[in-house]
Amino acid sequence: MKIIAYGIRDDELPYLKEWEEKNKIEVKAVQDLLTTDNIDLAKGFDGVVAYQQKPYSDGIFEKMNEYGIHAFSLRNVGVDNVPFETLRKFNINLSNVPAYSPSAIAELSVTQLMALLRRIPEFESKMKSGDFRWAPDIALELNQMTVGVIGTGRIGRAAMSIFKGFGAKLVCYDVFRNPEIEKEGFYVDTLEELYKQADVITLHVPALKDNYHMLNDEAFSQMKGGVFILNYSRGTLIDSESLIKALDSGKVAGAGLDTYENEVGIFDVDHGSQAIDDPIFNNLYNRENVMITPHSAFYTKTAVKNMVQIALDNNKSFIEKGTAENLVSLD
Ligand code: COI
C-alpha cells in the first residue's frame, strides 16, 4: 500500500513520518496543494490525502478514477470545498477529521472574545503611542454576559464548557439537539430567541447552502445592541457588508473572526507591504474592535498531529476495507 499526501507543511512532516514508521506504509509527502496539474504524481498510489481551503476541481477526481484511486481523505473537518457530485460519479470515498481538537478552535474563540471585552487592542495601540491612561476603554466582564452558541457539535460544546468556567450564562441553538445540553436546559427554539437574549453570539455550524449569510441585516436587527460576534467556522455564514453596517451603527460592539467569506488568496499568504485588494476585508481589518486571525484556530501541535495521523488512518482503512471511521456521506 502507498499513500500520497498533498499540501504537507514542514510542521506536519514529523507526524507523517511517525505514522509511516508505526504503520510500515509508504507515504509520499508533496508540499504543493492538490491541483489538476500535480494529480499525476498520484499515479501508482492507492490513496490521496489532502488539505486546502481552495476548492478541489472536478478534474482531480476524474484523474484519480483513471489511476484507480478511490480513497480521498481530508486532514480537516470542513468539506464545503469538495464537489460531492463528482466524487459520487467516480465512486470516490471521502473522509475528514471531524474532531482533531475541538478545544483548539474553542480556545482561540474565547481568547479573542476576552481580548475584545478587556479592550486589549485599544490599550496596545494607545500604549505604543505613549498613552497609558485607562479611559475611555472601559471593559466588560464575561461572567455578567449571556453567550449564544449556534451549533452544539463538538466545537460548540467545547466552547460552552469554557464559557461556563468563566461564569457566563448560556443559551444555544441547533437543529440537531444534543441530549446532554438538552438536559441542562440551554436550548432555545429559534434563532430569533437566541438573538434576543445573547450578549455574545458564537458560530459553530458547518457552511451549508441554507445558512449562507445567516447573519445578515435581518439577523443583526434582531440582536441586542452592543452584541459581540465570533466566527470560527466559515466566512460564508456572515454577510460581511451587513456586519460592517452593524459595527458602524454600534449594534455590534466587536467581532472575533478566524474566517472571512473571501479569504482564499488573503489568508495563508505573506502579503509583505502589499495592500490587500479587498475593501470589505480592509474595512474589518482596520477596526480595533474587530480581531482577525488567518483561519489559524486549528493551528496547534495537538490539532496538527491529529489531522495528519487520523487522515492517514482513514485513508488506510478505505484502501484496506473500503470504508473508514470518518466516512463523509456524499448524499
Ligand atoms: C477545518 O478543519 O475545516 C478548518 O476550518 C481548519 C482548516 C483551515 C485546517
Short mmCIF file of C-alpha atoms and ligand atoms in Angstrom, two decimals:
data_model
loop_
_atom_site.label_atom_id
_atom_site.label_comp_id
_atom_site.label_asym_id
_atom_site.label_seq_id
_atom_site.Cartn_x
_atom_site.Cartn_y
_atom_site.Cartn_z
CA MET A 1 0.00 0.00 0.00
CA LYS A 2 1.22 3.52 -0.87
CA ILE A 3 -0.39 6.83 0.07
CA ILE A 4 0.35 10.30 -1.31
CA ALA A 5 -0.30 13.38 0.84
CA TYR A 6 -0.57 16.84 -0.73
CA GLY A 7 -0.05 20.30 0.76
CA ILE A 8 2.20 18.93 3.50
CA ARG A 9 3.84 21.70 5.51
CA ASP A 10 7.13 21.32 7.40
CA ASP A 11 5.30 21.25 10.74
CA GLU A 12 3.25 18.24 9.58
CA LEU A 13 6.22 16.16 8.39
CA PRO A 14 7.31 14.72 11.78
CA TYR A 15 3.77 13.45 12.43
CA LEU A 16 3.58 11.97 8.94
CA LYS A 17 6.96 10.23 9.41
CA GLU A 18 5.88 8.92 12.83
CA TRP A 19 2.72 7.41 11.28
CA GLU A 20 4.70 5.98 8.36
CA GLU A 21 7.13 4.22 10.72
CA LYS A 22 4.44 2.94 13.03
CA ASN A 23 2.27 1.58 10.21
CA LYS A 24 5.11 0.50 7.88
CA ILE A 25 3.30 2.14 4.96
CA GLU A 26 4.99 4.45 2.46
CA VAL A 27 3.59 7.98 2.46
CA LYS A 28 4.88 10.40 -0.17
CA ALA A 29 4.71 13.99 1.05
CA VAL A 30 4.11 16.69 -1.58
CA GLN A 31 4.43 20.32 -0.49
CA ASP A 32 2.16 21.76 -3.18
CA LEU A 33 -1.60 21.83 -2.82
CA LEU A 34 -3.57 19.28 -4.83
CA THR A 35 -4.48 20.52 -8.32
CA THR A 36 -5.15 19.06 -11.74
CA ASP A 37 -1.53 19.98 -12.60
CA ASN A 38 0.01 17.69 -9.98
CA ILE A 39 -2.54 14.89 -9.60
CA ASP A 40 -0.38 12.83 -11.98
CA LEU A 41 2.07 12.37 -9.07
CA ALA A 42 -0.60 10.13 -7.52
CA LYS A 43 -0.33 7.55 -10.31
CA GLY A 44 0.67 4.23 -8.74
CA PHE A 45 -0.55 5.22 -5.25
CA ASP A 46 -3.59 3.70 -3.55
CA GLY A 47 -4.92 6.72 -1.71
CA VAL A 48 -4.75 10.52 -1.62
CA VAL A 49 -4.66 12.70 1.50
CA ALA A 50 -5.08 16.45 1.17
CA TYR A 51 -5.89 19.66 2.93
CA GLN A 52 -6.54 23.08 1.47
CA GLN A 53 -9.04 25.92 1.72
CA LYS A 54 -9.28 26.35 -2.07
CA PRO A 55 -11.97 24.38 -3.90
CA TYR A 56 -10.92 20.96 -5.27
CA SER A 57 -11.62 20.90 -9.00
CA ASP A 58 -13.51 18.14 -10.81
CA GLY A 59 -10.51 17.20 -12.97
CA ILE A 60 -8.63 15.93 -9.89
CA PHE A 61 -11.20 13.20 -9.30
CA GLU A 62 -11.51 12.26 -12.97
CA LYS A 63 -7.76 11.54 -12.90
CA MET A 64 -7.93 9.73 -9.55
CA ASN A 65 -10.54 7.43 -11.05
CA GLU A 66 -8.35 6.91 -14.12
CA TYR A 67 -5.47 5.88 -11.81
CA GLY A 68 -7.75 3.51 -9.88
CA ILE A 69 -7.68 5.61 -6.69
CA HIS A 70 -10.94 5.64 -4.72
CA ALA A 71 -9.70 6.77 -1.31
CA PHE A 72 -9.64 10.52 -0.66
CA SER A 73 -9.02 11.73 2.88
CA LEU A 74 -9.02 15.29 4.13
CA ARG A 75 -6.88 16.37 7.04
CA ASN A 76 -9.51 18.92 8.16
CA VAL A 77 -13.17 18.90 9.10
CA GLY A 78 -14.89 21.20 6.54
CA VAL A 79 -15.98 19.53 3.30
CA ASP A 80 -17.55 22.58 1.64
CA ASN A 81 -14.75 22.84 -0.96
CA VAL A 82 -15.25 19.27 -2.25
CA PRO A 83 -17.51 18.63 -5.30
CA PHE A 84 -19.65 15.80 -3.89
CA GLU A 85 -21.38 15.08 -7.20
CA THR A 86 -18.06 14.45 -8.93
CA LEU A 87 -16.91 12.12 -6.16
CA ARG A 88 -20.19 10.21 -6.45
CA LYS A 89 -19.75 9.99 -10.23
CA PHE A 90 -16.26 8.46 -9.88
CA ASN A 91 -17.10 6.35 -6.85
CA ILE A 92 -14.51 8.03 -4.66
CA ASN A 93 -14.76 7.66 -0.88
CA LEU A 94 -14.35 10.81 1.18
CA SER A 95 -13.28 11.07 4.82
CA ASN A 96 -12.50 14.02 7.06
CA VAL A 97 -11.14 14.57 10.57
CA PRO A 98 -14.16 15.81 12.49
CA ALA A 99 -12.52 16.08 15.89
CA TYR A 100 -8.82 16.82 15.56
CA SER A 101 -9.10 19.20 18.52
CA PRO A 102 -12.41 20.94 19.21
CA SER A 103 -10.61 22.71 22.07
CA ALA A 104 -8.11 24.31 19.70
CA ILE A 105 -10.94 26.18 17.94
CA ALA A 106 -12.91 26.88 21.11
CA GLU A 107 -9.87 28.21 22.99
CA LEU A 108 -9.00 30.76 20.29
CA SER A 109 -12.59 31.98 20.08
CA VAL A 110 -12.69 32.59 23.83
CA THR A 111 -9.21 34.16 23.75
CA GLN A 112 -10.31 36.68 21.15
CA LEU A 113 -13.54 37.41 22.95
CA MET A 114 -11.65 38.10 26.20
CA ALA A 115 -9.23 40.38 24.34
CA LEU A 116 -12.19 42.31 22.88
CA LEU A 117 -14.01 42.55 26.21
CA ARG A 118 -10.86 43.77 28.01
CA ARG A 119 -10.08 46.19 25.13
CA ILE A 120 -6.59 44.75 24.60
CA PRO A 121 -6.20 46.07 21.01
CA GLU A 122 -7.13 49.60 22.11
CA PHE A 123 -4.72 49.53 25.08
CA GLU A 124 -1.98 48.12 22.90
CA SER A 125 -2.23 50.85 20.31
CA LYS A 126 -2.64 53.63 22.91
CA MET A 127 0.37 52.43 24.88
CA LYS A 128 2.52 52.15 21.74
CA SER A 129 1.98 55.88 21.30
CA GLY A 130 2.79 56.63 24.94
CA ASP A 131 -0.77 56.97 26.26
CA PHE A 132 -1.05 54.80 29.38
CA ARG A 133 -4.41 56.15 30.59
CA TRP A 134 -7.38 53.86 31.18
CA ALA A 135 -10.25 55.94 29.87
CA PRO A 136 -12.26 55.66 27.72
CA ASP A 137 -11.57 51.95 27.22
CA ILE A 138 -13.70 50.55 29.98
CA ALA A 139 -14.09 46.76 29.83
CA LEU A 140 -16.91 44.26 30.17
CA GLU A 141 -16.94 41.06 32.23
CA LEU A 142 -17.87 37.76 30.63
CA ASN A 143 -19.34 36.46 33.90
CA GLN A 144 -22.07 39.11 33.52
CA MET A 145 -22.96 38.13 29.96
CA THR A 146 -25.15 35.66 28.11
CA VAL A 147 -23.36 33.74 25.38
CA GLY A 148 -25.45 32.40 22.49
CA VAL A 149 -23.86 29.31 20.94
CA ILE A 150 -25.13 28.44 17.46
CA GLY A 151 -24.20 24.84 16.73
CA THR A 152 -23.70 22.39 19.59
CA GLY A 153 -21.43 19.88 17.90
CA ARG A 154 -18.03 19.05 19.35
CA ILE A 155 -16.57 22.56 18.90
CA GLY A 156 -19.68 24.35 20.14
CA ARG A 157 -19.74 22.12 23.22
CA ALA A 158 -16.01 22.67 23.90
CA ALA A 159 -16.65 26.43 23.73
CA MET A 160 -19.65 26.07 26.06
CA SER A 161 -17.60 24.35 28.74
CA ILE A 162 -15.01 27.17 28.68
CA PHE A 163 -17.72 29.87 28.79
CA LYS A 164 -19.29 28.06 31.73
CA GLY A 165 -15.94 28.16 33.52
CA PHE A 166 -15.96 31.95 33.16
CA GLY A 167 -19.41 32.05 34.76
CA ALA A 168 -21.28 33.20 31.64
CA LYS A 169 -24.94 32.33 31.16
CA LEU A 170 -25.51 30.13 28.11
CA VAL A 171 -28.22 29.79 25.51
CA CYS A 172 -27.84 27.67 22.43
CA TYR A 173 -29.49 26.70 19.19
CA ASP A 174 -29.08 23.70 16.94
CA VAL A 175 -31.40 21.81 14.62
CA PHE A 176 -29.85 18.61 15.99
CA ARG A 177 -30.13 18.75 19.76
CA ASN A 178 -27.50 17.16 21.98
CA PRO A 179 -29.22 15.20 24.78
CA GLU A 180 -26.74 16.34 27.46
CA ILE A 181 -27.23 20.01 26.59
CA GLU A 182 -30.98 19.43 26.38
CA LYS A 183 -30.91 18.12 29.95
CA GLU A 184 -29.15 21.28 31.10
CA GLY A 185 -31.94 23.36 29.55
CA PHE A 186 -29.76 25.61 27.39
CA TYR A 187 -31.62 25.25 24.10
CA VAL A 188 -33.94 27.92 22.73
CA ASP A 189 -36.39 27.03 19.95
CA THR A 190 -35.47 29.70 17.43
CA LEU A 191 -32.51 31.75 16.37
CA GLU A 192 -34.61 34.88 16.96
CA GLU A 193 -34.89 33.89 20.62
CA LEU A 194 -31.13 33.41 20.85
CA TYR A 195 -30.51 36.77 19.12
CA LYS A 196 -32.85 38.45 21.60
CA GLN A 197 -31.03 37.08 24.67
CA ALA A 198 -27.36 36.91 23.73
CA ASP A 199 -24.64 39.46 24.51
CA VAL A 200 -22.16 37.32 22.60
CA ILE A 201 -23.01 35.14 19.59
CA THR A 202 -20.58 32.42 18.56
CA LEU A 203 -21.00 30.37 15.37
CA HIS A 204 -20.08 26.68 15.33
CA VAL A 205 -22.01 25.29 12.36
CA PRO A 206 -20.71 23.98 9.03
CA ALA A 207 -21.26 26.01 5.86
CA LEU A 208 -24.38 24.77 4.09
CA LYS A 209 -26.47 26.17 1.24
CA ASP A 210 -29.24 27.19 3.59
CA ASN A 211 -27.07 29.01 6.12
CA TYR A 212 -25.25 31.19 3.60
CA HIS A 213 -25.16 34.72 5.12
CA MET A 214 -27.26 33.59 8.09
CA LEU A 215 -26.00 36.69 9.90
CA ASN A 216 -27.44 39.31 7.57
CA ASP A 217 -29.22 42.68 8.02
CA GLU A 218 -32.35 40.97 9.29
CA ALA A 219 -30.49 38.81 11.81
CA PHE A 220 -28.44 41.75 13.11
CA SER A 221 -31.64 43.79 13.50
CA GLN A 222 -32.99 41.11 15.88
CA MET A 223 -29.91 41.18 18.14
CA LYS A 224 -29.29 43.16 21.30
CA GLY A 225 -27.35 46.42 20.92
CA GLY A 226 -23.66 46.03 21.70
CA VAL A 227 -23.51 42.32 20.89
CA PHE A 228 -20.16 40.60 20.18
CA ILE A 229 -19.94 38.24 17.21
CA LEU A 230 -17.50 35.33 16.94
CA ASN A 231 -16.95 33.28 13.80
CA TYR A 232 -14.51 30.37 13.90
CA SER A 233 -16.49 28.26 11.42
CA ARG A 234 -16.88 29.52 7.88
CA GLY A 235 -16.82 33.03 6.42
CA THR A 236 -19.94 32.50 4.34
CA LEU A 237 -22.07 32.39 7.49
CA ILE A 238 -21.76 36.17 7.79
CA ASP A 239 -22.73 38.80 5.25
CA SER A 240 -19.62 40.96 5.76
CA GLU A 241 -21.31 44.10 4.43
CA SER A 242 -24.13 43.65 6.96
CA LEU A 243 -21.54 43.16 9.70
CA ILE A 244 -19.85 46.41 8.70
CA LYS A 245 -23.19 48.26 8.90
CA ALA A 246 -23.88 46.70 12.30
CA LEU A 247 -20.41 47.73 13.55
CA ASP A 248 -20.91 51.27 12.22
CA SER A 249 -24.24 51.62 14.00
CA GLY A 250 -22.91 50.16 17.26
CA LYS A 251 -25.39 47.26 17.11
CA VAL A 252 -22.29 45.05 17.09
CA ALA A 253 -19.70 46.13 19.66
CA GLY A 254 -16.94 43.88 18.40
CA ALA A 255 -16.15 40.78 16.38
CA GLY A 256 -13.61 37.98 16.55
CA LEU A 257 -13.16 36.38 13.16
CA ASP A 258 -10.94 33.47 12.19
CA THR A 259 -12.61 33.22 8.84
CA TYR A 260 -13.81 35.57 6.11
CA GLU A 261 -16.10 34.84 3.21
CA ASN A 262 -13.49 35.71 0.54
CA GLU A 263 -10.44 34.52 2.46
CA VAL A 264 -8.85 32.41 -0.30
CA GLY A 265 -5.93 34.50 -1.57
CA ILE A 266 -5.89 36.62 1.59
CA PHE A 267 -5.17 34.11 4.36
CA ASP A 268 -2.13 31.85 4.40
CA VAL A 269 -0.26 34.27 2.13
CA ASP A 270 2.64 36.60 3.02
CA HIS A 271 1.46 39.95 1.64
CA GLY A 272 4.59 41.79 2.80
CA SER A 273 3.98 45.51 2.35
CA GLN A 274 1.45 44.91 -0.45
CA ALA A 275 -2.05 46.23 0.30
CA ILE A 276 -4.85 43.68 0.28
CA ASP A 277 -7.16 44.32 -2.64
CA ASP A 278 -10.46 43.79 -0.84
CA PRO A 279 -12.14 46.92 0.58
CA ILE A 280 -14.63 44.92 2.64
CA PHE A 281 -11.89 42.88 4.28
CA ASN A 282 -9.78 46.01 4.84
CA ASN A 283 -12.72 47.78 6.44
CA LEU A 284 -12.99 44.98 9.02
CA TYR A 285 -9.25 44.51 9.39
CA ASN A 286 -8.63 48.17 10.20
CA ARG A 287 -11.01 48.30 13.16
CA GLU A 288 -9.70 47.98 16.71
CA ASN A 289 -12.89 46.22 17.79
CA VAL A 290 -12.52 43.51 15.14
CA MET A 291 -9.87 40.86 15.77
CA ILE A 292 -8.98 38.78 12.75
CA THR A 293 -6.79 35.69 12.67
CA PRO A 294 -5.99 33.99 9.35
CA HIS A 295 -8.07 30.79 9.78
CA SER A 296 -5.47 29.68 12.28
CA ALA A 297 -7.72 28.41 15.09
CA PHE A 298 -6.77 24.86 14.13
CA TYR A 299 -3.04 25.55 14.20
CA THR A 300 -1.88 23.86 17.42
CA LYS A 301 0.51 20.94 17.87
CA THR A 302 -2.27 18.68 19.14
CA ALA A 303 -4.60 19.50 16.27
CA VAL A 304 -1.97 19.21 13.53
CA LYS A 305 -0.76 15.82 14.79
CA ASN A 306 -4.34 14.52 14.86
CA MET A 307 -5.15 15.98 11.45
CA VAL A 308 -2.23 14.18 9.81
CA GLN A 309 -2.48 10.87 11.63
CA ILE A 310 -6.28 10.47 11.68
CA ALA A 311 -6.47 11.36 7.96
CA LEU A 312 -3.85 8.69 7.21
CA ASP A 313 -5.73 6.16 9.39
CA ASN A 314 -8.90 6.93 7.42
CA ASN A 315 -7.14 6.59 4.09
CA LYS A 316 -5.53 3.27 5.07
CA SER A 317 -8.92 1.99 6.21
CA PHE A 318 -10.54 2.95 2.87
CA ILE A 319 -7.82 1.13 0.99
CA GLU A 320 -7.97 -1.98 3.18
CA LYS A 321 -11.68 -2.21 3.97
CA GLY A 322 -13.46 0.17 1.57
CA THR A 323 -14.75 2.23 4.49
CA ALA A 324 -13.43 4.40 7.32
CA GLU A 325 -14.49 5.65 10.70
CA ASN A 326 -14.84 9.18 9.41
CA LEU A 327 -16.56 8.42 6.12
CA VAL A 328 -18.39 11.52 4.84
CA SER A 329 -21.78 10.86 3.31
CA LEU A 330 -21.90 12.24 -0.24
CA ASP A 331 -25.72 12.40 -0.32
C1 COI B 1 -11.35 22.80 9.03
O1 COI B 1 -10.86 21.88 9.67
O2 COI B 1 -12.24 22.62 8.21
C2 COI B 1 -10.85 24.15 9.22
O3 COI B 1 -11.55 25.08 9.03
C3 COI B 1 -9.44 24.30 9.57
C4 COI B 1 -8.62 24.24 8.35
C5 COI B 1 -8.20 25.61 7.94
C6 COI B 1 -7.43 23.40 8.57
#
